[in-house]
Amino acid sequence: MDFILSAVIVLGGIALVAAVILYVCSKKFAVYEDPRLGTVLEALPGANCGGCGYPGCSGMADALVKAADKGSLEGLNCPVGGAETMGKVADLLGMAMANTEPMVAVVRCNGTCELRPKTTEYGGLRTCTAMNACGAGETACGFGCLGCGDCVSACKFDAIHMNEETGLPEVDEEKCTSCGACVSACPRHIIELRKKGPKNRRVYVRCVNKDKGAVAMKACKAACIGCGKCAKECPFEAITIVNNVSYIDYNKCKLCRKCEAVCPTNAIVAVNFPPRKPKVEAPATGEEVKAEPAKASVESNKKETEA
């Protein structure tokens, strides 16, 4: 009986000491968590895509709370939730949120199977990363789309698919959240995030080929040849030519489409614009109209004389 009592006392004492140690440690090494973190995290979409530049939504929530303490949320944006989500977060943190223009992924390659024919056959691992590491790919263009669909695999929102006819990826504007996963996945860096623009209209150069004009055209009939006609035509200085390829700054572009009209290779594309109106030929002048009957009269008199 004494042994049982002693065991109970000893075990009870050990449990009491352990409880005291645990309590002291919990107080000493406690990590304070701002209660706003949970609230902000619930307001975020929970996609954990990393498009905001932070490791998941929890990282974004932490950054938002810290930014609010500093007095500004500038530079922080959730591409999936967009302006609506950021507005809710700003209200929760008692901050004003600057309006951010929606972005969308665009594919800067127009080298379809027809315009950029295959010159070789690749037999290795069917990924863009692997093919790019082996060389130029299956065409003579060392800058264009490789067509293996790494961007498709990277997209968590089913917003990008390969077009079997053209061999190029196509972005669904309605589904694209501008998270940037496809941009990071492309080893050729042909996918870019651009502003959707008013009425979802955009003008951009659909080529990244840095070869000189003759070489670029030999590889792809739709390549930018760096001729500079677009830059000369642009009245807003929105176009620059670097490394033999044109680039349109979407912050300066006013969507006048003058550059598209002068591009000799159709490397510049305009998206979601209404079709251009066909040119109407100028009507004949009065002198030309009068000349026609006179000519007909002379021919009639000539026939009568011959008869």
mmCIF file of C-alpha atoms in Angstrom:
data_model
loop_
_atom_site.group_PDB
_atom_site.id
_atom_site.type_symbol
_atom_site.label_atom_id
_atom_site.label_comp_id
_atom_site.label_asym_id
_atom_site.label_seq_id
_atom_site.Cartn_x
_atom_site.Cartn_y
_atom_site.Cartn_z
ATOM 1 C CA MET A 1 0.000 0.000 0.000
ATOM 2 C CA ASP A 2 2.870 2.315 0.898
ATOM 3 C CA PHE A 3 4.472 1.556 -2.478
ATOM 4 C CA ILE A 4 1.299 2.575 -4.352
ATOM 5 C CA LEU A 5 0.986 5.786 -2.367
ATOM 6 C CA SER A 6 4.639 6.639 -2.923
ATOM 7 C CA ALA A 7 4.303 6.008 -6.663
ATOM 8 C CA VAL A 8 1.231 8.268 -6.873
ATOM 9 C CA ILE A 9 3.002 11.046 -4.968
ATOM 10 C CA VAL A 10 6.164 10.774 -7.109
ATOM 11 C CA LEU A 11 4.258 10.718 -10.410
ATOM 12 C CA GLY A 12 2.016 13.561 -9.259
ATOM 13 C CA GLY A 13 5.059 15.607 -8.313
ATOM 14 C CA ILE A 14 6.719 14.973 -11.686
ATOM 15 C CA ALA A 15 3.500 15.957 -13.496
ATOM 16 C CA LEU A 16 3.228 19.134 -11.434
ATOM 17 C CA VAL A 17 6.830 20.146 -12.122
ATOM 18 C CA ALA A 18 6.417 19.384 -15.840
ATOM 19 C CA ALA A 19 3.214 21.446 -15.975
ATOM 20 C CA VAL A 20 4.968 24.392 -14.311
ATOM 21 C CA ILE A 21 7.884 24.151 -16.778
ATOM 22 C CA LEU A 22 5.549 23.974 -19.771
ATOM 23 C CA TYR A 23 3.571 26.961 -18.502
ATOM 24 C CA VAL A 24 6.698 29.050 -17.990
ATOM 25 C CA CYS A 25 8.018 28.085 -21.456
ATOM 26 C CA SER A 26 4.720 28.888 -23.128
ATOM 27 C CA LYS A 27 4.783 32.353 -21.611
ATOM 28 C CA LYS A 28 8.489 32.919 -22.170
ATOM 29 C CA PHE A 29 8.633 31.768 -25.783
ATOM 30 C CA ALA A 30 5.108 32.683 -26.866
ATOM 31 C CA VAL A 31 4.859 34.025 -30.431
ATOM 32 C CA TYR A 32 2.361 36.838 -30.741
ATOM 33 C CA GLU A 33 0.102 36.607 -33.795
ATOM 34 C CA ASP A 34 -1.700 39.688 -34.925
ATOM 35 C CA PRO A 35 -5.443 38.908 -34.875
ATOM 36 C CA ARG A 36 -5.772 40.797 -38.180
ATOM 37 C CA LEU A 37 -3.775 38.065 -39.946
ATOM 38 C CA GLY A 38 -6.609 35.552 -39.722
ATOM 39 C CA THR A 39 -9.178 38.111 -40.858
ATOM 40 C CA VAL A 40 -7.102 39.171 -43.883
ATOM 41 C CA LEU A 41 -6.305 35.556 -44.752
ATOM 42 C CA GLU A 42 -10.021 34.730 -44.859
ATOM 43 C CA ALA A 43 -10.619 37.638 -47.244
ATOM 44 C CA LEU A 44 -7.967 36.376 -49.706
ATOM 45 C CA PRO A 45 -9.041 33.790 -52.322
ATOM 46 C CA GLY A 46 -6.840 30.981 -50.964
ATOM 47 C CA ALA A 47 -5.394 30.044 -54.367
ATOM 48 C CA ASN A 48 -1.805 30.037 -53.031
ATOM 49 C CA CYS A 49 -0.582 30.683 -56.572
ATOM 50 C CA GLY A 50 2.320 32.949 -55.651
ATOM 51 C CA GLY A 51 1.279 35.527 -58.238
ATOM 52 C CA CYS A 52 1.486 38.268 -55.610
ATOM 53 C CA GLY A 53 5.178 37.546 -55.109
ATOM 54 C CA TYR A 54 4.754 35.905 -51.687
ATOM 55 C CA PRO A 55 4.735 32.221 -50.679
ATOM 56 C CA GLY A 56 1.002 31.633 -50.658
ATOM 57 C CA CYS A 57 -1.892 33.619 -49.239
ATOM 58 C CA SER A 58 -0.545 33.465 -45.681
ATOM 59 C CA GLY A 59 2.613 35.228 -46.803
ATOM 60 C CA MET A 60 0.541 37.839 -48.611
ATOM 61 C CA ALA A 61 -1.645 38.365 -45.521
ATOM 62 C CA ASP A 62 1.441 38.919 -43.378
ATOM 63 C CA ALA A 63 2.833 41.415 -45.910
ATOM 64 C CA LEU A 64 -0.488 43.298 -46.031
ATOM 65 C CA VAL A 65 -0.693 43.625 -42.246
ATOM 66 C CA LYS A 66 2.916 44.844 -42.016
ATOM 67 C CA ALA A 67 2.317 47.303 -44.872
ATOM 68 C CA ALA A 68 -0.785 48.625 -43.113
ATOM 69 C CA ASP A 69 1.289 49.292 -39.998
ATOM 70 C CA LYS A 70 3.645 51.357 -42.173
ATOM 71 C CA GLY A 71 0.715 53.326 -43.556
ATOM 72 C CA SER A 72 0.435 52.196 -47.190
ATOM 73 C CA LEU A 73 -0.587 49.128 -49.226
ATOM 74 C CA GLU A 74 1.061 50.463 -52.382
ATOM 75 C CA GLY A 75 2.732 47.800 -54.507
ATOM 76 C CA LEU A 76 0.716 44.929 -53.029
ATOM 77 C CA ASN A 77 -1.889 43.261 -55.195
ATOM 78 C CA CYS A 78 -3.670 39.911 -55.317
ATOM 79 C CA PRO A 79 -3.946 39.029 -59.036
ATOM 80 C CA VAL A 80 -6.539 36.324 -58.418
ATOM 81 C CA GLY A 81 -8.909 38.345 -56.257
ATOM 82 C CA GLY A 82 -8.300 41.567 -58.137
ATOM 83 C CA ALA A 83 -9.537 44.987 -57.125
ATOM 84 C CA GLU A 84 -12.603 43.607 -55.312
ATOM 85 C CA THR A 85 -10.547 41.474 -52.908
ATOM 86 C CA MET A 86 -7.964 44.197 -52.354
ATOM 87 C CA GLY A 87 -10.763 46.628 -51.581
ATOM 88 C CA LYS A 88 -12.122 44.289 -48.887
ATOM 89 C CA VAL A 89 -8.661 43.854 -47.387
ATOM 90 C CA ALA A 90 -8.103 47.613 -47.377
ATOM 91 C CA ASP A 91 -11.398 48.104 -45.536
ATOM 92 C CA LEU A 92 -10.440 45.460 -42.959
ATOM 93 C CA LEU A 93 -7.127 47.182 -42.322
ATOM 94 C CA GLY A 94 -8.599 50.679 -42.395
ATOM 95 C CA MET A 95 -6.529 51.677 -45.403
ATOM 96 C CA ALA A 96 -7.188 53.264 -48.781
ATOM 97 C CA MET A 97 -6.349 51.066 -51.763
ATOM 98 C CA ALA A 98 -5.153 52.561 -55.013
ATOM 99 C CA ASN A 99 -6.948 51.294 -58.101
ATOM 100 C CA THR A 100 -4.851 48.827 -60.073
ATOM 101 C CA GLU A 101 -5.518 48.113 -63.705
ATOM 102 C CA PRO A 102 -6.255 44.445 -64.484
ATOM 103 C CA MET A 103 -3.532 42.520 -66.272
ATOM 104 C CA VAL A 104 -3.633 39.534 -68.612
ATOM 105 C CA ALA A 105 -1.038 37.125 -69.992
ATOM 106 C CA VAL A 106 -0.181 37.508 -73.687
ATOM 107 C CA VAL A 107 1.843 35.153 -75.894
ATOM 108 C CA ARG A 108 4.476 37.102 -77.813
ATOM 109 C CA CYS A 109 4.979 34.596 -80.614
ATOM 110 C CA ASN A 110 3.058 34.351 -83.857
ATOM 111 C CA GLY A 111 5.125 31.540 -85.339
ATOM 112 C CA THR A 112 2.365 29.133 -86.313
ATOM 113 C CA CYS A 113 3.088 25.809 -87.997
ATOM 114 C CA GLU A 114 2.409 27.470 -91.345
ATOM 115 C CA LEU A 115 4.595 30.523 -90.796
ATOM 116 C CA ARG A 116 7.399 28.742 -88.945
ATOM 117 C CA PRO A 117 7.804 25.229 -90.379
ATOM 118 C CA LYS A 118 9.725 22.470 -88.635
ATOM 119 C CA THR A 119 13.312 21.890 -89.665
ATOM 120 C CA THR A 120 14.123 18.973 -87.365
ATOM 121 C CA GLU A 121 12.496 16.375 -85.103
ATOM 122 C CA TYR A 122 13.047 16.373 -81.339
ATOM 123 C CA GLY A 123 12.979 12.972 -79.637
ATOM 124 C CA GLY A 124 13.760 13.808 -76.007
ATOM 125 C CA LEU A 125 11.679 14.627 -72.937
ATOM 126 C CA ARG A 126 8.608 16.485 -74.184
ATOM 127 C CA THR A 127 8.841 19.660 -72.095
ATOM 128 C CA CYS A 128 9.776 23.178 -73.140
ATOM 129 C CA THR A 129 12.512 23.323 -70.498
ATOM 130 C CA ALA A 130 14.170 20.135 -71.738
ATOM 131 C CA MET A 131 13.841 21.070 -75.414
ATOM 132 C CA ASN A 132 15.225 24.556 -74.794
ATOM 133 C CA ALA A 133 18.223 23.090 -72.987
ATOM 134 C CA CYS A 134 18.981 20.940 -76.046
ATOM 135 C CA GLY A 135 19.038 23.825 -78.522
ATOM 136 C CA ALA A 136 16.759 25.814 -80.800
ATOM 137 C CA GLY A 137 13.933 23.266 -80.812
ATOM 138 C CA GLU A 138 12.205 21.876 -83.886
ATOM 139 C CA THR A 139 12.268 25.093 -85.956
ATOM 140 C CA ALA A 140 14.977 27.454 -87.141
ATOM 141 C CA CYS A 141 13.801 30.135 -84.674
ATOM 142 C CA GLY A 142 15.770 30.037 -81.437
ATOM 143 C CA PHE A 143 13.466 32.503 -79.683
ATOM 144 C CA GLY A 144 9.886 31.373 -80.398
ATOM 145 C CA CYS A 145 7.428 29.042 -78.687
ATOM 146 C CA LEU A 146 8.563 25.435 -78.314
ATOM 147 C CA GLY A 147 4.996 24.128 -78.191
ATOM 148 C CA CYS A 148 5.341 21.547 -75.394
ATOM 149 C CA GLY A 149 2.877 23.251 -73.048
ATOM 150 C CA ASP A 150 4.884 23.944 -69.891
ATOM 151 C CA CYS A 151 2.738 27.061 -69.506
ATOM 152 C CA VAL A 152 -0.426 24.952 -69.675
ATOM 153 C CA SER A 153 0.815 22.662 -66.907
ATOM 154 C CA ALA A 154 1.791 25.643 -64.736
ATOM 155 C CA CYS A 155 -1.614 27.356 -64.924
ATOM 156 C CA LYS A 156 -3.858 26.473 -61.969
ATOM 157 C CA PHE A 157 -6.882 28.200 -63.430
ATOM 158 C CA ASP A 158 -7.260 26.360 -66.758
ATOM 159 C CA ALA A 159 -6.733 29.683 -68.532
ATOM 160 C CA ILE A 160 -4.220 28.608 -71.171
ATOM 161 C CA HIS A 161 -4.355 25.800 -73.744
ATOM 162 C CA MET A 162 -2.364 24.671 -76.748
ATOM 163 C CA ASN A 163 -3.957 25.193 -80.147
ATOM 164 C CA GLU A 164 -3.248 22.001 -82.097
ATOM 165 C CA GLU A 165 -3.701 23.776 -85.418
ATOM 166 C CA THR A 166 -1.218 26.589 -84.807
ATOM 167 C CA GLY A 167 0.996 24.832 -82.277
ATOM 168 C CA LEU A 168 0.840 27.903 -80.024
ATOM 169 C CA PRO A 169 -0.663 28.492 -76.562
ATOM 170 C CA GLU A 170 -3.818 30.593 -76.311
ATOM 171 C CA VAL A 171 -4.923 32.522 -73.217
ATOM 172 C CA ASP A 172 -8.543 32.653 -72.078
ATOM 173 C CA GLU A 173 -8.975 36.265 -70.955
ATOM 174 C CA GLU A 174 -11.973 35.456 -68.786
ATOM 175 C CA LYS A 175 -10.115 32.828 -66.767
ATOM 176 C CA CYS A 176 -6.668 34.435 -66.625
ATOM 177 C CA THR A 177 -5.907 35.883 -63.184
ATOM 178 C CA SER A 178 -2.489 37.301 -64.177
ATOM 179 C CA CYS A 179 -0.819 35.199 -61.484
ATOM 180 C CA GLY A 180 2.318 34.955 -63.631
ATOM 181 C CA ALA A 181 2.777 31.182 -63.339
ATOM 182 C CA CYS A 182 2.893 30.764 -67.125
ATOM 183 C CA VAL A 183 5.376 33.623 -67.399
ATOM 184 C CA SER A 184 7.744 31.882 -64.991
ATOM 185 C CA ALA A 185 7.262 28.486 -66.655
ATOM 186 C CA CYS A 186 8.250 29.621 -70.175
ATOM 187 C CA PRO A 187 12.001 29.110 -70.755
ATOM 188 C CA ARG A 188 11.903 31.363 -73.839
ATOM 189 C CA HIS A 189 10.214 34.257 -71.939
ATOM 190 C CA ILE A 190 7.626 34.791 -74.669
ATOM 191 C CA ILE A 191 4.688 35.157 -72.253
ATOM 192 C CA GLU A 192 4.223 38.566 -70.705
ATOM 193 C CA LEU A 193 1.707 40.216 -68.386
ATOM 194 C CA ARG A 194 0.194 43.321 -69.981
ATOM 195 C CA LYS A 195 -2.646 45.643 -69.068
ATOM 196 C CA LYS A 196 -5.973 44.451 -70.392
ATOM 197 C CA GLY A 197 -6.614 47.946 -71.654
ATOM 198 C CA PRO A 198 -9.902 49.801 -72.183
ATOM 199 C CA LYS A 199 -12.585 47.435 -73.474
ATOM 200 C CA ASN A 200 -9.944 44.667 -73.240
ATOM 201 C CA ARG A 201 -8.157 46.133 -76.275
ATOM 202 C CA ARG A 202 -4.397 45.750 -76.609
ATOM 203 C CA VAL A 203 -1.686 46.315 -79.203
ATOM 204 C CA TYR A 204 1.625 44.499 -78.888
ATOM 205 C CA VAL A 205 4.471 42.989 -80.882
ATOM 206 C CA ARG A 206 3.941 39.263 -81.161
ATOM 207 C CA CYS A 207 7.592 38.358 -81.616
ATOM 208 C CA VAL A 208 10.758 38.221 -79.483
ATOM 209 C CA ASN A 209 13.219 37.164 -82.189
ATOM 210 C CA LYS A 210 16.468 39.085 -81.708
ATOM 211 C CA ASP A 211 18.073 37.959 -84.958
ATOM 212 C CA LYS A 212 18.655 40.445 -87.755
ATOM 213 C CA GLY A 213 15.868 40.908 -90.279
ATOM 214 C CA ALA A 214 16.985 38.497 -93.005
ATOM 215 C CA VAL A 215 17.791 35.705 -90.540
ATOM 216 C CA ALA A 216 14.553 36.229 -88.594
ATOM 217 C CA MET A 217 12.427 36.172 -91.762
ATOM 218 C CA LYS A 218 14.103 32.991 -92.942
ATOM 219 C CA ALA A 219 13.081 31.261 -89.718
ATOM 220 C CA CYS A 220 9.562 32.739 -89.484
ATOM 221 C CA LYS A 221 7.503 34.729 -91.976
ATOM 222 C CA ALA A 222 5.789 36.645 -89.149
ATOM 223 C CA ALA A 223 8.979 37.704 -87.359
ATOM 224 C CA CYS A 224 9.754 41.287 -86.391
ATOM 225 C CA ILE A 225 12.634 42.463 -88.572
ATOM 226 C CA GLY A 226 13.444 45.578 -86.548
ATOM 227 C CA CYS A 227 12.873 47.876 -89.537
ATOM 228 C CA GLY A 228 11.741 50.741 -87.305
ATOM 229 C CA LYS A 229 8.680 51.730 -89.353
ATOM 230 C CA CYS A 230 6.405 51.280 -86.340
ATOM 231 C CA ALA A 231 8.603 53.457 -84.117
ATOM 232 C CA LYS A 232 8.679 56.239 -86.724
ATOM 233 C CA GLU A 233 4.905 56.061 -87.182
ATOM 234 C CA CYS A 234 4.016 56.125 -83.460
ATOM 235 C CA PRO A 235 3.080 59.681 -82.395
ATOM 236 C CA PHE A 236 3.344 58.830 -78.675
ATOM 237 C CA GLU A 237 6.920 57.449 -78.566
ATOM 238 C CA ALA A 238 5.562 54.183 -77.197
ATOM 239 C CA ILE A 239 7.734 51.928 -79.379
ATOM 240 C CA THR A 240 11.406 51.166 -78.936
ATOM 241 C CA ILE A 241 13.673 48.815 -80.854
ATOM 242 C CA VAL A 242 16.187 46.852 -78.797
ATOM 243 C CA ASN A 243 18.264 43.941 -80.127
ATOM 244 C CA ASN A 244 16.513 44.013 -83.525
ATOM 245 C CA VAL A 245 12.999 43.603 -82.109
ATOM 246 C CA SER A 246 10.280 46.192 -81.428
ATOM 247 C CA TYR A 247 8.513 46.570 -78.089
ATOM 248 C CA ILE A 248 5.380 48.590 -77.320
ATOM 249 C CA ASP A 249 5.154 50.225 -73.895
ATOM 250 C CA TYR A 250 1.538 49.692 -72.816
ATOM 251 C CA ASN A 251 1.757 52.673 -70.450
ATOM 252 C CA LYS A 252 2.421 55.024 -73.384
ATOM 253 C CA CYS A 253 0.391 53.311 -76.104
ATOM 254 C CA LYS A 254 -2.875 55.089 -76.977
ATOM 255 C CA LEU A 255 -4.185 52.233 -79.172
ATOM 256 C CA CYS A 256 -4.187 54.305 -82.372
ATOM 257 C CA ARG A 257 -3.050 51.207 -84.355
ATOM 258 C CA LYS A 258 -0.884 53.219 -86.742
ATOM 259 C CA CYS A 259 2.015 50.897 -86.027
ATOM 260 C CA GLU A 260 -0.055 47.851 -86.946
ATOM 261 C CA ALA A 261 -0.875 49.340 -90.338
ATOM 262 C CA VAL A 262 2.764 49.909 -91.333
ATOM 263 C CA CYS A 263 4.275 46.647 -90.043
ATOM 264 C CA PRO A 264 5.525 44.779 -93.154
ATOM 265 C CA THR A 265 5.433 41.322 -91.525
ATOM 266 C CA ASN A 266 2.221 41.688 -89.475
ATOM 267 C CA ALA A 267 4.221 41.091 -86.299
ATOM 268 C CA ILE A 268 2.136 43.725 -84.495
ATOM 269 C CA VAL A 269 -1.303 42.520 -83.444
ATOM 270 C CA ALA A 270 -4.344 44.412 -82.193
ATOM 271 C CA VAL A 271 -6.686 42.441 -79.932
ATOM 272 C CA ASN A 272 -10.452 42.915 -79.505
ATOM 273 C CA PHE A 273 -10.737 45.825 -81.938
ATOM 274 C CA PRO A 274 -13.636 46.023 -84.409
ATOM 275 C CA PRO A 275 -12.662 45.132 -87.987
ATOM 276 C CA ARG A 276 -11.249 47.978 -90.014
ATOM 277 C CA LYS A 277 -13.628 49.599 -92.493
ATOM 278 C CA PRO A 278 -12.701 48.898 -96.120
ATOM 279 C CA LYS A 279 -11.254 51.861 -98.004
ATOM 280 C CA VAL A 280 -13.814 53.574 -100.228
ATOM 281 C CA GLU A 281 -12.487 54.611 -103.624
ATOM 282 C CA ALA A 282 -12.877 58.301 -104.427
ATOM 283 C CA PRO A 283 -15.685 59.044 -106.937
ATOM 284 C CA ALA A 284 -14.729 60.114 -110.447
ATOM 285 C CA THR A 285 -14.390 63.886 -110.980
ATOM 286 C CA GLY A 286 -16.802 65.866 -113.182
ATOM 287 C CA GLU A 287 -14.268 66.157 -115.994
ATOM 288 C CA GLU A 288 -13.773 62.374 -116.087
ATOM 289 C CA VAL A 289 -17.538 61.793 -116.152
ATOM 290 C CA LYS A 290 -17.963 64.241 -119.038
ATOM 291 C CA ALA A 291 -15.030 62.713 -120.912
ATOM 292 C CA GLU A 292 -16.642 59.260 -120.992
ATOM 293 C CA PRO A 293 -19.798 60.293 -122.988
ATOM 294 C CA ALA A 294 -17.627 62.384 -125.314
ATOM 295 C CA LYS A 295 -15.430 59.381 -125.987
ATOM 296 C CA ALA A 296 -18.474 57.203 -126.617
ATOM 297 C CA SER A 297 -19.859 59.821 -129.042
ATOM 298 C CA VAL A 298 -16.606 59.917 -131.041
ATOM 299 C CA GLU A 299 -16.566 56.122 -131.314
ATOM 300 C CA SER A 300 -20.238 56.157 -132.473
ATOM 301 C CA ASN A 301 -19.546 58.745 -135.168
ATOM 302 C CA LYS A 302 -16.532 56.735 -136.300
ATOM 303 C CA LYS A 303 -18.673 53.609 -136.734
ATOM 304 C CA GLU A 304 -21.324 55.544 -138.681
ATOM 305 C CA THR A 305 -18.635 56.977 -141.028
ATOM 306 C CA GLU A 306 -17.201 53.504 -141.679
ATOM 307 C CA ALA A 307 -20.686 52.208 -142.494
#
